[in-house]
mmCIF file of C-alpha atoms in Angstrom:
data_model
loop_
_atom_site.group_PDB
_atom_site.id
_atom_site.type_symbol
_atom_site.label_atom_id
_atom_site.label_comp_id
_atom_site.label_asym_id
_atom_site.label_seq_id
_atom_site.Cartn_x
_atom_site.Cartn_y
_atom_site.Cartn_z
ATOM 1 C CA UNK A 1 1.047 -51.583 -84.604
ATOM 2 C CA UNK A 2 -0.912 -50.871 -81.844
ATOM 3 C CA UNK A 3 0.198 -47.021 -82.238
ATOM 4 C CA UNK A 4 -0.651 -47.404 -85.553
ATOM 5 C CA UNK A 5 -3.923 -49.003 -85.396
ATOM 6 C CA UNK A 6 -4.458 -45.916 -82.632
ATOM 7 C CA UNK A 7 -3.478 -43.483 -85.216
ATOM 8 C CA UNK A 8 -5.985 -44.846 -87.556
ATOM 9 C CA UNK A 9 -8.796 -45.226 -85.515
ATOM 10 C CA UNK A 10 -7.819 -41.405 -84.095
ATOM 11 C CA UNK A 11 -7.489 -40.162 -88.227
ATOM 12 C CA UNK A 12 -10.899 -42.153 -89.021
ATOM 13 C CA UNK A 13 -12.615 -40.227 -86.480
ATOM 14 C CA UNK A 14 -11.813 -36.180 -86.731
ATOM 15 C CA UNK A 15 -12.492 -37.743 -91.060
ATOM 16 C CA UNK A 16 -15.730 -38.754 -89.887
ATOM 17 C CA UNK A 17 -15.830 -35.029 -87.901
ATOM 18 C CA UNK A 18 -14.379 -33.059 -91.302
ATOM 19 C CA UNK A 19 -17.397 -34.909 -93.381
ATOM 20 C CA UNK A 20 -19.985 -34.110 -90.238
ATOM 21 C CA UNK A 21 -19.053 -30.164 -90.603
ATOM 22 C CA UNK A 22 -19.968 -30.454 -94.207
ATOM 23 C CA UNK A 23 -22.779 -31.672 -94.194
ATOM 24 C CA UNK A 24 -24.892 -30.430 -90.822
ATOM 25 C CA UNK A 25 -26.575 -27.643 -91.917
ATOM 26 C CA UNK A 26 -24.445 -24.473 -91.162
ATOM 27 C CA UNK A 27 -22.385 -26.180 -88.220
ATOM 28 C CA UNK A 28 -18.927 -24.862 -89.756
ATOM 29 C CA UNK A 29 -20.812 -21.543 -89.667
ATOM 30 C CA UNK A 30 -21.886 -21.245 -86.089
ATOM 31 C CA UNK A 31 -17.921 -22.246 -84.787
ATOM 32 C CA UNK A 32 -17.056 -19.585 -87.190
ATOM 33 C CA UNK A 33 -19.738 -17.259 -85.966
ATOM 34 C CA UNK A 34 -18.415 -18.261 -82.205
ATOM 35 C CA UNK A 35 -15.237 -17.552 -83.008
ATOM 36 C CA UNK A 36 -13.873 -21.000 -82.504
ATOM 37 C CA UNK A 37 -12.255 -21.500 -85.653
ATOM 38 C CA UNK A 38 -9.881 -18.838 -86.264
ATOM 39 C CA UNK A 39 -8.858 -18.821 -90.052
ATOM 40 C CA UNK A 40 -5.838 -17.409 -88.955
ATOM 41 C CA UNK A 41 -4.903 -18.559 -85.983
ATOM 42 C CA UNK A 42 -1.459 -19.727 -85.484
ATOM 43 C CA UNK A 43 -0.805 -23.594 -83.901
ATOM 44 C CA UNK A 44 -0.424 -24.409 -80.545
ATOM 45 C CA UNK A 45 1.631 -26.995 -79.218
ATOM 46 C CA UNK A 46 -0.961 -29.427 -79.501
ATOM 47 C CA UNK A 47 -1.707 -28.384 -83.120
ATOM 48 C CA UNK A 48 1.679 -29.206 -84.095
ATOM 49 C CA UNK A 49 1.930 -32.456 -82.453
ATOM 50 C CA UNK A 50 -1.351 -33.541 -83.843
ATOM 51 C CA UNK A 51 0.242 -32.179 -87.667
ATOM 52 C CA UNK A 52 3.209 -34.680 -87.016
ATOM 53 C CA UNK A 53 1.093 -37.319 -85.753
ATOM 54 C CA UNK A 54 -1.989 -37.130 -88.293
ATOM 55 C CA UNK A 55 0.129 -36.937 -91.473
ATOM 56 C CA UNK A 56 -0.516 -40.352 -92.087
ATOM 57 C CA UNK A 57 -3.791 -40.655 -92.080
ATOM 58 C CA UNK A 58 -3.508 -37.402 -94.250
ATOM 59 C CA UNK A 59 -6.542 -35.306 -91.469
ATOM 60 C CA UNK A 60 -5.430 -31.673 -91.350
ATOM 61 C CA UNK A 61 -4.908 -30.265 -87.491
ATOM 62 C CA UNK A 62 -7.901 -27.013 -88.241
ATOM 63 C CA UNK A 63 -10.385 -30.636 -88.529
ATOM 64 C CA UNK A 64 -9.247 -31.518 -85.493
ATOM 65 C CA UNK A 65 -10.503 -28.222 -84.060
ATOM 66 C CA UNK A 66 -13.084 -28.057 -85.715
ATOM 67 C CA UNK A 67 -14.438 -31.640 -84.070
ATOM 68 C CA UNK A 68 -14.082 -30.455 -80.978
ATOM 69 C CA UNK A 69 -16.347 -27.552 -82.327
ATOM 70 C CA UNK A 70 -18.924 -29.591 -84.021
ATOM 71 C CA UNK A 71 -19.618 -31.454 -80.007
ATOM 72 C CA UNK A 72 -19.439 -28.042 -78.802
ATOM 73 C CA UNK A 73 -22.329 -26.020 -81.253
ATOM 74 C CA UNK A 74 -24.347 -29.365 -81.447
ATOM 75 C CA UNK A 75 -24.541 -29.594 -76.822
ATOM 76 C CA UNK A 76 -25.760 -25.867 -77.869
ATOM 77 C CA UNK A 77 -28.492 -26.144 -79.991
ATOM 78 C CA UNK A 78 -29.784 -29.627 -77.840
ATOM 79 C CA UNK A 79 -29.856 -26.750 -74.945
ATOM 80 C CA UNK A 80 -31.889 -24.337 -76.936
ATOM 81 C CA UNK A 81 -28.923 -21.553 -75.969
ATOM 82 C CA UNK A 82 -27.620 -21.753 -79.913
ATOM 83 C CA UNK A 83 -30.363 -20.749 -82.903
ATOM 84 C CA UNK A 84 -30.737 -22.655 -85.683
ATOM 85 C CA UNK A 85 -29.247 -19.854 -88.075
ATOM 86 C CA UNK A 86 -25.543 -19.841 -88.086
ATOM 87 C CA UNK A 87 -25.028 -16.013 -88.445
ATOM 88 C CA UNK A 88 -22.952 -14.102 -86.456
ATOM 89 C CA UNK A 89 -25.236 -11.745 -85.175
ATOM 90 C CA UNK A 90 -27.594 -14.853 -84.044
ATOM 91 C CA UNK A 91 -24.527 -16.512 -82.834
ATOM 92 C CA UNK A 92 -22.820 -12.843 -80.657
ATOM 93 C CA UNK A 93 -25.316 -13.563 -77.071
ATOM 94 C CA UNK A 94 -22.903 -16.623 -77.067
ATOM 95 C CA UNK A 95 -20.146 -14.113 -76.609
ATOM 96 C CA UNK A 96 -19.788 -13.886 -72.950
ATOM 97 C CA UNK A 97 -16.374 -11.697 -72.154
ATOM 98 C CA UNK A 98 -16.448 -11.407 -68.327
ATOM 99 C CA UNK A 99 -15.066 -14.904 -67.889
ATOM 100 C CA UNK A 100 -12.937 -15.540 -64.376
ATOM 101 C CA UNK A 101 -9.700 -13.672 -64.890
ATOM 102 C CA UNK A 102 -10.451 -12.812 -69.141
ATOM 103 C CA UNK A 103 -8.738 -16.791 -68.885
ATOM 104 C CA UNK A 104 -9.808 -19.655 -71.806
ATOM 105 C CA UNK A 105 -9.208 -23.192 -71.988
ATOM 106 C CA UNK A 106 -7.598 -24.929 -74.463
ATOM 107 C CA UNK A 107 -4.905 -22.774 -75.169
ATOM 108 C CA UNK A 108 -5.682 -23.108 -79.027
ATOM 109 C CA UNK A 109 -7.475 -20.160 -79.842
ATOM 110 C CA UNK A 110 -10.780 -21.372 -79.088
ATOM 111 C CA UNK A 111 -12.811 -19.402 -77.038
ATOM 112 C CA UNK A 112 -14.290 -21.507 -74.006
ATOM 113 C CA UNK A 113 -16.319 -19.047 -72.146
ATOM 114 C CA UNK A 114 -19.191 -19.515 -70.095
ATOM 115 C CA UNK A 115 -21.716 -17.245 -68.724
ATOM 116 C CA UNK A 116 -21.794 -16.935 -65.336
ATOM 117 C CA UNK A 117 -25.077 -17.128 -63.265
ATOM 118 C CA UNK A 118 -23.813 -15.373 -60.155
ATOM 119 C CA UNK A 119 -20.930 -12.742 -60.915
ATOM 120 C CA UNK A 120 -17.689 -14.308 -59.187
ATOM 121 C CA UNK A 121 -16.953 -10.709 -57.184
ATOM 122 C CA UNK A 122 -20.699 -11.035 -55.041
ATOM 123 C CA UNK A 123 -19.720 -14.311 -53.537
ATOM 124 C CA UNK A 124 -15.958 -12.924 -52.806
ATOM 125 C CA UNK A 125 -17.852 -10.017 -51.426
ATOM 126 C CA UNK A 126 -19.933 -11.618 -48.669
ATOM 127 C CA UNK A 127 -17.347 -13.919 -47.509
ATOM 128 C CA UNK A 128 -14.773 -10.760 -47.089
ATOM 129 C CA UNK A 129 -17.692 -9.140 -44.969
ATOM 130 C CA UNK A 130 -17.933 -11.995 -43.090
ATOM 131 C CA UNK A 131 -14.091 -12.406 -42.227
ATOM 132 C CA UNK A 132 -14.444 -8.445 -41.779
ATOM 133 C CA UNK A 133 -17.233 -9.157 -38.957
ATOM 134 C CA UNK A 134 -15.198 -12.202 -37.581
ATOM 135 C CA UNK A 135 -11.343 -9.909 -37.429
ATOM 136 C CA UNK A 136 -13.283 -6.615 -35.918
ATOM 137 C CA UNK A 137 -14.859 -9.221 -33.622
ATOM 138 C CA UNK A 138 -11.438 -10.430 -32.719
ATOM 139 C CA UNK A 139 -10.186 -7.624 -32.201
ATOM 140 C CA UNK A 140 -11.563 -6.062 -29.663
ATOM 141 C CA UNK A 141 -10.699 -8.476 -27.723
ATOM 142 C CA UNK A 142 -7.220 -7.901 -27.616
ATOM 143 C CA UNK A 143 -7.788 -4.460 -26.903
ATOM 144 C CA UNK A 144 -7.718 -5.059 -23.155
ATOM 145 C CA UNK A 145 -4.554 -6.192 -23.675
ATOM 146 C CA UNK A 146 -3.024 -3.280 -26.209
ATOM 147 C CA UNK A 147 -3.552 0.096 -26.915
ATOM 148 C CA UNK A 148 -6.256 1.056 -29.794
ATOM 149 C CA UNK A 149 -2.240 1.385 -32.474
ATOM 150 C CA UNK A 150 -1.538 -1.828 -31.119
ATOM 151 C CA UNK A 151 -4.500 -3.368 -31.778
ATOM 152 C CA UNK A 152 -4.391 -1.323 -35.421
ATOM 153 C CA UNK A 153 -0.340 -3.098 -35.674
ATOM 154 C CA UNK A 154 -0.980 -6.678 -35.237
ATOM 155 C CA UNK A 155 -3.817 -6.799 -37.827
ATOM 156 C CA UNK A 156 -0.603 -5.860 -40.302
ATOM 157 C CA UNK A 157 1.979 -7.714 -38.984
ATOM 158 C CA UNK A 158 0.484 -11.030 -38.818
ATOM 159 C CA UNK A 159 -1.430 -10.423 -42.217
ATOM 160 C CA UNK A 160 1.695 -9.062 -44.074
ATOM 161 C CA UNK A 161 3.670 -12.994 -44.005
ATOM 162 C CA UNK A 162 0.414 -14.856 -44.322
ATOM 163 C CA UNK A 163 -0.465 -12.320 -47.987
ATOM 164 C CA UNK A 164 3.565 -12.780 -49.260
ATOM 165 C CA UNK A 165 2.739 -16.826 -47.942
ATOM 166 C CA UNK A 166 -0.404 -16.857 -50.433
ATOM 167 C CA UNK A 167 2.056 -14.910 -53.069
ATOM 168 C CA UNK A 168 4.577 -17.067 -53.253
ATOM 169 C CA UNK A 169 2.643 -20.335 -52.666
ATOM 170 C CA UNK A 170 0.154 -18.470 -55.839
ATOM 171 C CA UNK A 171 3.696 -18.676 -57.884
ATOM 172 C CA UNK A 172 4.985 -22.002 -56.677
ATOM 173 C CA UNK A 173 2.091 -24.400 -57.749
ATOM 174 C CA UNK A 174 0.563 -22.527 -60.198
ATOM 175 C CA UNK A 175 1.612 -21.635 -63.759
ATOM 176 C CA UNK A 176 1.014 -17.825 -62.714
ATOM 177 C CA UNK A 177 3.784 -15.078 -62.140
ATOM 178 C CA UNK A 178 4.218 -11.945 -60.491
ATOM 179 C CA UNK A 179 3.499 -9.160 -62.800
ATOM 180 C CA UNK A 180 5.516 -6.307 -63.101
ATOM 181 C CA UNK A 181 5.636 -3.646 -60.440
ATOM 182 C CA UNK A 182 5.695 -0.139 -62.260
ATOM 183 C CA UNK A 183 6.044 2.850 -60.281
ATOM 184 C CA UNK A 184 2.775 3.673 -60.778
ATOM 185 C CA UNK A 185 1.595 0.520 -59.153
ATOM 186 C CA UNK A 186 3.701 0.934 -56.203
ATOM 187 C CA UNK A 187 2.575 4.412 -55.556
ATOM 188 C CA UNK A 188 -1.207 3.561 -55.817
ATOM 189 C CA UNK A 189 -0.825 0.561 -53.281
ATOM 190 C CA UNK A 190 1.677 2.880 -51.021
ATOM 191 C CA UNK A 191 -1.736 5.677 -50.860
ATOM 192 C CA UNK A 192 -4.233 2.721 -50.411
ATOM 193 C CA UNK A 193 -2.152 1.530 -47.194
ATOM 194 C CA UNK A 194 -1.837 4.746 -45.560
ATOM 195 C CA UNK A 195 -4.957 6.035 -46.529
ATOM 196 C CA UNK A 196 -6.203 2.271 -44.589
ATOM 197 C CA UNK A 197 -4.112 3.374 -41.487
ATOM 198 C CA UNK A 198 -6.007 7.227 -41.475
ATOM 199 C CA UNK A 199 -8.898 5.884 -41.963
ATOM 200 C CA UNK A 200 -9.111 3.461 -39.002
ATOM 201 C CA UNK A 201 -7.700 5.213 -36.505
ATOM 202 C CA UNK A 202 -10.095 8.512 -37.534
ATOM 203 C CA UNK A 203 -12.642 6.219 -37.049
ATOM 204 C CA UNK A 204 -11.744 4.992 -33.525
ATOM 205 C CA UNK A 205 -11.481 8.564 -32.928
ATOM 206 C CA UNK A 206 -15.273 9.037 -34.058
ATOM 207 C CA UNK A 207 -16.026 6.674 -31.605
ATOM 208 C CA UNK A 208 -14.270 8.043 -28.706
ATOM 209 C CA UNK A 209 -15.412 11.395 -29.442
ATOM 210 C CA UNK A 210 -18.942 10.649 -29.839
ATOM 211 C CA UNK A 211 -20.433 6.771 -29.693
ATOM 212 C CA UNK A 212 -20.436 3.770 -32.096
ATOM 213 C CA UNK A 213 -23.859 4.826 -34.016
ATOM 214 C CA UNK A 214 -22.352 8.423 -35.147
ATOM 215 C CA UNK A 215 -19.286 6.942 -35.595
ATOM 216 C CA UNK A 216 -20.249 4.057 -37.943
ATOM 217 C CA UNK A 217 -23.565 6.034 -39.944
ATOM 218 C CA UNK A 218 -20.918 9.055 -41.103
ATOM 219 C CA UNK A 219 -17.735 6.487 -41.871
ATOM 220 C CA UNK A 220 -20.369 4.240 -43.775
ATOM 221 C CA UNK A 221 -20.407 7.193 -46.174
ATOM 222 C CA UNK A 222 -17.501 5.969 -47.683
ATOM 223 C CA UNK A 223 -20.130 4.284 -50.543
ATOM 224 C CA UNK A 224 -20.811 7.086 -51.525
ATOM 225 C CA UNK A 225 -17.577 8.318 -51.754
ATOM 226 C CA UNK A 226 -16.132 5.435 -53.308
ATOM 227 C CA UNK A 227 -19.253 5.909 -56.069
ATOM 228 C CA UNK A 228 -18.115 9.403 -56.629
ATOM 229 C CA UNK A 229 -14.147 8.529 -57.312
ATOM 230 C CA UNK A 230 -15.524 5.594 -59.054
ATOM 231 C CA UNK A 231 -17.338 8.266 -61.560
ATOM 232 C CA UNK A 232 -15.633 10.854 -62.204
ATOM 233 C CA UNK A 233 -11.859 9.838 -61.322
ATOM 234 C CA UNK A 234 -12.162 5.667 -62.402
ATOM 235 C CA UNK A 235 -14.475 6.015 -65.648
ATOM 236 C CA UNK A 236 -16.945 3.917 -64.088
ATOM 237 C CA UNK A 237 -20.198 5.687 -63.639
ATOM 238 C CA UNK A 238 -22.583 4.040 -61.760
ATOM 239 C CA UNK A 239 -26.562 3.855 -63.531
ATOM 240 C CA UNK A 240 -29.505 5.772 -61.612
ATOM 241 C CA UNK A 241 -31.124 2.225 -59.889
ATOM 242 C CA UNK A 242 -27.735 1.825 -58.361
ATOM 243 C CA UNK A 243 -27.290 5.274 -56.695
ATOM 244 C CA UNK A 244 -30.929 4.962 -55.594
ATOM 245 C CA UNK A 245 -29.925 1.340 -54.065
ATOM 246 C CA UNK A 246 -27.082 3.274 -52.216
ATOM 247 C CA UNK A 247 -28.919 5.401 -50.647
ATOM 248 C CA UNK A 248 -31.129 2.774 -49.827
ATOM 249 C CA UNK A 249 -28.534 0.969 -48.108
ATOM 250 C CA UNK A 250 -27.430 3.762 -46.083
ATOM 251 C CA UNK A 251 -30.207 4.313 -44.227
ATOM 252 C CA UNK A 252 -30.436 0.979 -43.493
ATOM 253 C CA UNK A 253 -27.045 1.454 -42.144
ATOM 254 C CA UNK A 254 -27.947 4.416 -40.032
ATOM 255 C CA UNK A 255 -30.962 2.599 -38.495
ATOM 256 C CA UNK A 256 -29.019 -0.473 -37.796
ATOM 257 C CA UNK A 257 -26.543 1.612 -36.005
ATOM 258 C CA UNK A 258 -28.444 3.467 -33.296
ATOM 259 C CA UNK A 259 -30.317 -0.557 -33.219
ATOM 260 C CA UNK A 260 -33.594 0.106 -34.581
ATOM 261 C CA UNK A 261 -34.205 3.401 -33.025
ATOM 262 C CA UNK A 262 -35.538 5.438 -35.413
ATOM 263 C CA UNK A 263 -35.248 8.701 -33.099
ATOM 264 C CA UNK A 264 -32.081 7.805 -32.653
ATOM 265 C CA UNK A 265 -31.081 8.350 -36.726
ATOM 266 C CA UNK A 266 -33.225 11.454 -36.798
ATOM 267 C CA UNK A 267 -30.235 13.019 -33.653
ATOM 268 C CA UNK A 268 -27.401 11.211 -35.102
ATOM 269 C CA UNK A 269 -27.803 12.732 -38.826
ATOM 270 C CA UNK A 270 -28.920 16.274 -36.958
ATOM 271 C CA UNK A 271 -25.218 16.029 -35.432
ATOM 272 C CA UNK A 272 -23.112 16.543 -38.730
ATOM 273 C CA UNK A 273 -21.352 20.027 -36.830
ATOM 274 C CA UNK A 274 -19.877 18.082 -34.044
ATOM 275 C CA UNK A 275 -16.454 16.652 -33.955
ATOM 276 C CA UNK A 276 -17.252 12.637 -33.732
ATOM 277 C CA UNK A 277 -19.757 13.043 -37.092
ATOM 278 C CA UNK A 278 -16.400 14.968 -38.795
ATOM 279 C CA UNK A 279 -13.924 12.305 -38.189
ATOM 280 C CA UNK A 280 -16.239 9.453 -39.256
ATOM 281 C CA UNK A 281 -16.939 11.677 -42.689
ATOM 282 C CA UNK A 282 -13.519 12.123 -42.857
ATOM 283 C CA UNK A 283 -13.084 8.474 -42.382
ATOM 284 C CA UNK A 284 -15.396 7.421 -44.873
ATOM 285 C CA UNK A 285 -13.143 10.050 -47.286
ATOM 286 C CA UNK A 286 -10.040 7.947 -46.619
ATOM 287 C CA UNK A 287 -11.767 4.507 -46.674
ATOM 288 C CA UNK A 288 -13.278 5.237 -50.148
ATOM 289 C CA UNK A 289 -9.392 6.319 -51.031
ATOM 290 C CA UNK A 290 -7.987 3.158 -50.395
ATOM 291 C CA UNK A 291 -10.505 1.330 -51.922
ATOM 292 C CA UNK A 292 -10.710 3.571 -54.910
ATOM 293 C CA UNK A 293 -6.572 2.807 -55.325
ATOM 294 C CA UNK A 294 -6.505 -0.488 -54.336
ATOM 295 C CA UNK A 295 -9.240 -0.889 -57.585
ATOM 296 C CA UNK A 296 -6.979 1.280 -59.838
ATOM 297 C CA UNK A 297 -3.849 -0.657 -58.826
ATOM 298 C CA UNK A 298 -4.757 -4.012 -60.028
ATOM 299 C CA UNK A 299 -6.189 -2.347 -63.336
ATOM 300 C CA UNK A 300 -2.707 -0.979 -63.615
ATOM 301 C CA UNK A 301 -0.987 -4.136 -63.430
ATOM 302 C CA UNK A 302 0.122 -4.933 -66.749
ATOM 303 C CA UNK A 303 -0.813 -8.641 -66.800
ATOM 304 C CA UNK A 304 -1.914 -11.997 -64.792
ATOM 305 C CA UNK A 305 -5.608 -12.400 -63.654
ATOM 306 C CA UNK A 306 -8.138 -11.887 -60.876
ATOM 307 C CA UNK A 307 -6.111 -13.966 -58.713
ATOM 308 C CA UNK A 308 -2.653 -12.715 -59.064
ATOM 309 C CA UNK A 309 -3.299 -9.366 -59.046
ATOM 310 C CA UNK A 310 -5.475 -9.575 -56.371
ATOM 311 C CA UNK A 311 -2.834 -11.295 -54.168
ATOM 312 C CA UNK A 312 -0.134 -9.006 -55.495
ATOM 313 C CA UNK A 313 -1.515 -6.066 -54.125
ATOM 314 C CA UNK A 314 -2.713 -7.222 -50.744
ATOM 315 C CA UNK A 315 0.812 -8.760 -50.336
ATOM 316 C CA UNK A 316 2.938 -5.573 -51.120
ATOM 317 C CA UNK A 317 0.183 -3.376 -49.321
ATOM 318 C CA UNK A 318 0.286 -5.107 -45.951
ATOM 319 C CA UNK A 319 3.627 -5.209 -45.707
ATOM 320 C CA UNK A 320 3.464 -1.325 -46.771
ATOM 321 C CA UNK A 321 1.260 -1.292 -43.706
ATOM 322 C CA UNK A 322 3.812 -3.261 -41.170
ATOM 323 C CA UNK A 323 6.855 -1.036 -41.797
ATOM 324 C CA UNK A 324 5.129 2.057 -41.163
ATOM 325 C CA UNK A 325 3.110 0.981 -38.566
ATOM 326 C CA UNK A 326 5.738 -0.465 -36.959
ATOM 327 C CA UNK A 327 8.370 2.599 -36.978
ATOM 328 C CA UNK A 328 5.016 4.958 -35.425
ATOM 329 C CA UNK A 329 4.937 2.675 -32.469
ATOM 330 C CA UNK A 330 8.817 2.462 -32.108
ATOM 331 C CA UNK A 331 8.846 6.516 -32.267
ATOM 332 C CA UNK A 332 5.229 6.685 -30.310
ATOM 333 C CA UNK A 333 4.379 3.903 -28.141
ATOM 334 C CA UNK A 334 7.579 1.394 -28.033
ATOM 335 C CA UNK A 335 6.178 -1.206 -25.364
ATOM 336 C CA UNK A 336 3.461 -1.681 -27.887
ATOM 337 C CA UNK A 337 5.449 -4.057 -30.277
ATOM 338 C CA UNK A 338 6.708 -6.126 -27.353
ATOM 339 C CA UNK A 339 2.979 -6.245 -26.809
ATOM 340 C CA UNK A 340 1.904 -7.488 -29.666
ATOM 341 C CA UNK A 341 4.578 -10.241 -30.317
ATOM 342 C CA UNK A 342 3.562 -11.671 -26.639
ATOM 343 C CA UNK A 343 -0.159 -11.579 -27.596
ATOM 344 C CA UNK A 344 1.123 -13.745 -30.371
ATOM 345 C CA UNK A 345 -1.655 -16.560 -29.863
ATOM 346 C CA UNK A 346 -4.955 -14.357 -30.092
ATOM 347 C CA UNK A 347 -3.307 -11.290 -32.270
ATOM 348 C CA UNK A 348 -1.999 -14.274 -34.748
ATOM 349 C CA UNK A 349 -6.509 -15.028 -35.466
ATOM 350 C CA UNK A 350 -6.846 -11.468 -35.847
ATOM 351 C CA UNK A 351 -3.729 -11.382 -38.805
ATOM 352 C CA UNK A 352 -5.459 -14.509 -40.418
ATOM 353 C CA UNK A 353 -9.299 -12.976 -40.910
ATOM 354 C CA UNK A 354 -7.585 -9.710 -41.585
ATOM 355 C CA UNK A 355 -5.593 -11.072 -44.561
ATOM 356 C CA UNK A 356 -8.865 -13.626 -46.000
ATOM 357 C CA UNK A 357 -11.103 -10.296 -45.213
ATOM 358 C CA UNK A 358 -8.275 -7.997 -47.375
ATOM 359 C CA UNK A 359 -7.646 -10.577 -50.125
ATOM 360 C CA UNK A 360 -11.118 -11.038 -50.509
ATOM 361 C CA UNK A 361 -12.019 -7.244 -50.914
ATOM 362 C CA UNK A 362 -8.821 -7.035 -53.529
ATOM 363 C CA UNK A 363 -9.956 -9.626 -55.268
ATOM 364 C CA UNK A 364 -13.424 -9.198 -55.409
ATOM 365 C CA UNK A 365 -12.060 -4.800 -56.189
ATOM 366 C CA UNK A 366 -10.060 -6.452 -59.118
ATOM 367 C CA UNK A 367 -13.250 -8.351 -60.631
ATOM 368 C CA UNK A 368 -15.689 -5.321 -60.458
ATOM 369 C CA UNK A 369 -16.088 -1.154 -59.773
ATOM 370 C CA UNK A 370 -15.320 -0.525 -56.342
ATOM 371 C CA UNK A 371 -18.455 1.215 -55.126
ATOM 372 C CA UNK A 372 -20.296 -2.157 -56.226
ATOM 373 C CA UNK A 373 -17.846 -3.999 -54.398
ATOM 374 C CA UNK A 374 -18.214 -1.971 -51.201
ATOM 375 C CA UNK A 375 -21.669 -1.601 -51.172
ATOM 376 C CA UNK A 376 -22.637 -4.900 -51.438
ATOM 377 C CA UNK A 377 -19.849 -5.498 -48.823
ATOM 378 C CA UNK A 378 -22.230 -3.093 -46.098
ATOM 379 C CA UNK A 379 -24.181 -6.729 -45.859
ATOM 380 C CA UNK A 380 -21.347 -7.460 -42.643
ATOM 381 C CA UNK A 381 -24.217 -5.410 -40.540
ATOM 382 C CA UNK A 382 -26.842 -7.820 -41.158
ATOM 383 C CA UNK A 383 -24.000 -10.612 -40.279
ATOM 384 C CA UNK A 384 -23.855 -8.877 -37.227
ATOM 385 C CA UNK A 385 -27.359 -8.491 -36.095
ATOM 386 C CA UNK A 386 -27.734 -11.900 -36.571
ATOM 387 C CA UNK A 387 -24.662 -13.238 -34.735
ATOM 388 C CA UNK A 388 -26.394 -10.591 -31.713
ATOM 389 C CA UNK A 389 -29.652 -12.486 -32.425
ATOM 390 C CA UNK A 390 -27.854 -16.030 -32.338
ATOM 391 C CA UNK A 391 -25.191 -16.580 -30.168
ATOM 392 C CA UNK A 392 -25.804 -13.430 -27.787
ATOM 393 C CA UNK A 393 -29.694 -14.453 -27.850
ATOM 394 C CA UNK A 394 -31.417 -10.630 -27.992
ATOM 395 C CA UNK A 395 -34.133 -10.344 -29.637
ATOM 396 C CA UNK A 396 -33.991 -7.881 -32.657
ATOM 397 C CA UNK A 397 -36.668 -4.789 -32.214
ATOM 398 C CA UNK A 398 -38.525 -3.906 -35.920
ATOM 399 C CA UNK A 399 -36.316 -1.521 -36.880
ATOM 400 C CA UNK A 400 -33.294 -3.639 -36.701
ATOM 401 C CA UNK A 401 -35.651 -5.892 -39.047
ATOM 402 C CA UNK A 402 -36.693 -2.302 -40.932
ATOM 403 C CA UNK A 403 -32.644 -1.563 -41.245
ATOM 404 C CA UNK A 404 -31.901 -5.269 -42.178
ATOM 405 C CA UNK A 405 -34.319 -5.472 -45.161
ATOM 406 C CA UNK A 406 -33.653 -1.899 -46.288
ATOM 407 C CA UNK A 407 -29.690 -2.961 -46.453
ATOM 408 C CA UNK A 408 -30.510 -6.341 -48.213
ATOM 409 C CA UNK A 409 -33.137 -3.933 -50.718
ATOM 410 C CA UNK A 410 -30.508 -1.528 -51.879
ATOM 411 C CA UNK A 411 -27.597 -4.508 -52.230
ATOM 412 C CA UNK A 412 -29.788 -6.216 -54.430
ATOM 413 C CA UNK A 413 -31.496 -2.942 -56.492
ATOM 414 C CA UNK A 414 -27.161 -1.810 -56.585
ATOM 415 C CA UNK A 415 -27.256 -5.150 -58.103
ATOM 416 C CA UNK A 416 -29.922 -4.746 -60.869
ATOM 417 C CA UNK A 417 -28.910 -1.231 -61.720
ATOM 418 C CA UNK A 418 -25.365 -2.099 -62.433
#
């Protein structure tokens, strides 16, 4: 009896919603304009159950769908986000295709989309820059124990198992599945992994041949190369304001890398013919190749939201990198493999923050143009500037303040112009 009473109550509520749909001045039209009540949508399991449960009350499952729509459109009207007119043109601005991972709620053909105040890729990119800054700092601490290649190897050796674990947990704890890995996807990820290894080695060589400022400035030309890659290869062109923002970012990078000394900026830029500058430029090129191919690899995957695509890219790339770097050290400097194992207490932290940073980069690039992601990621230098002020108690110069403001201003211009 209680079950039958519950069915009658729910049937009565649905019937009232059905009557409301007919007499509320265009609410039904508003729902259809929003795409909430597709006329030819196949029923989901919930609707099949509703069809069976409400057959006694005579309420059609489509009425239940409409009832939910009444509540939503009414709420939109009260918040003045929806106009009174029920035309599809008036309601079109409420649609937002940039959902997180393109997912919807409800699963019954109802599009529960939301507008983002701040695009998700921006905080993810800022987190990536922060993790990368921490990883670089910790990696420098183990440089006294390991060679350049050894310190680079622990980043992948301790990061790869963590990325594979993250992928396994994502599959086991959610309803996600690993996407089909096509040969093209594997090739793109392999190119990205090799390019990242080469870029890091070239940047370290640039530091050794010249100085930190030259290596930093010319390696950060990566932003320009990624933008060119996105425009001419990936068919993701940038606007004029975004290009201008990239140039402003580069100016900020140049000033910060020489600790605000404007005379040193001129000398760095005038030293293009030096071997260190050449290595720095090549480093920027390979970093750009890595970023561009990571973005393309995430787009190649046939299905899955941005989370499973990004973690899949990361897990495969780190696995390829640890195999390649391990083989290289086995051939060139075998004792470094033993040292990497003996320093596991310090190296494991490098691997952890490395995989956190790489995961955020991969996720951000699965959501947005790689050029925009890498440009916003230059905020890492501002973190370095803040750390030197708060941790090392160094007093920043006027030039360093100027460089930070230029870098932040360039990021803002990029976001406005995107």
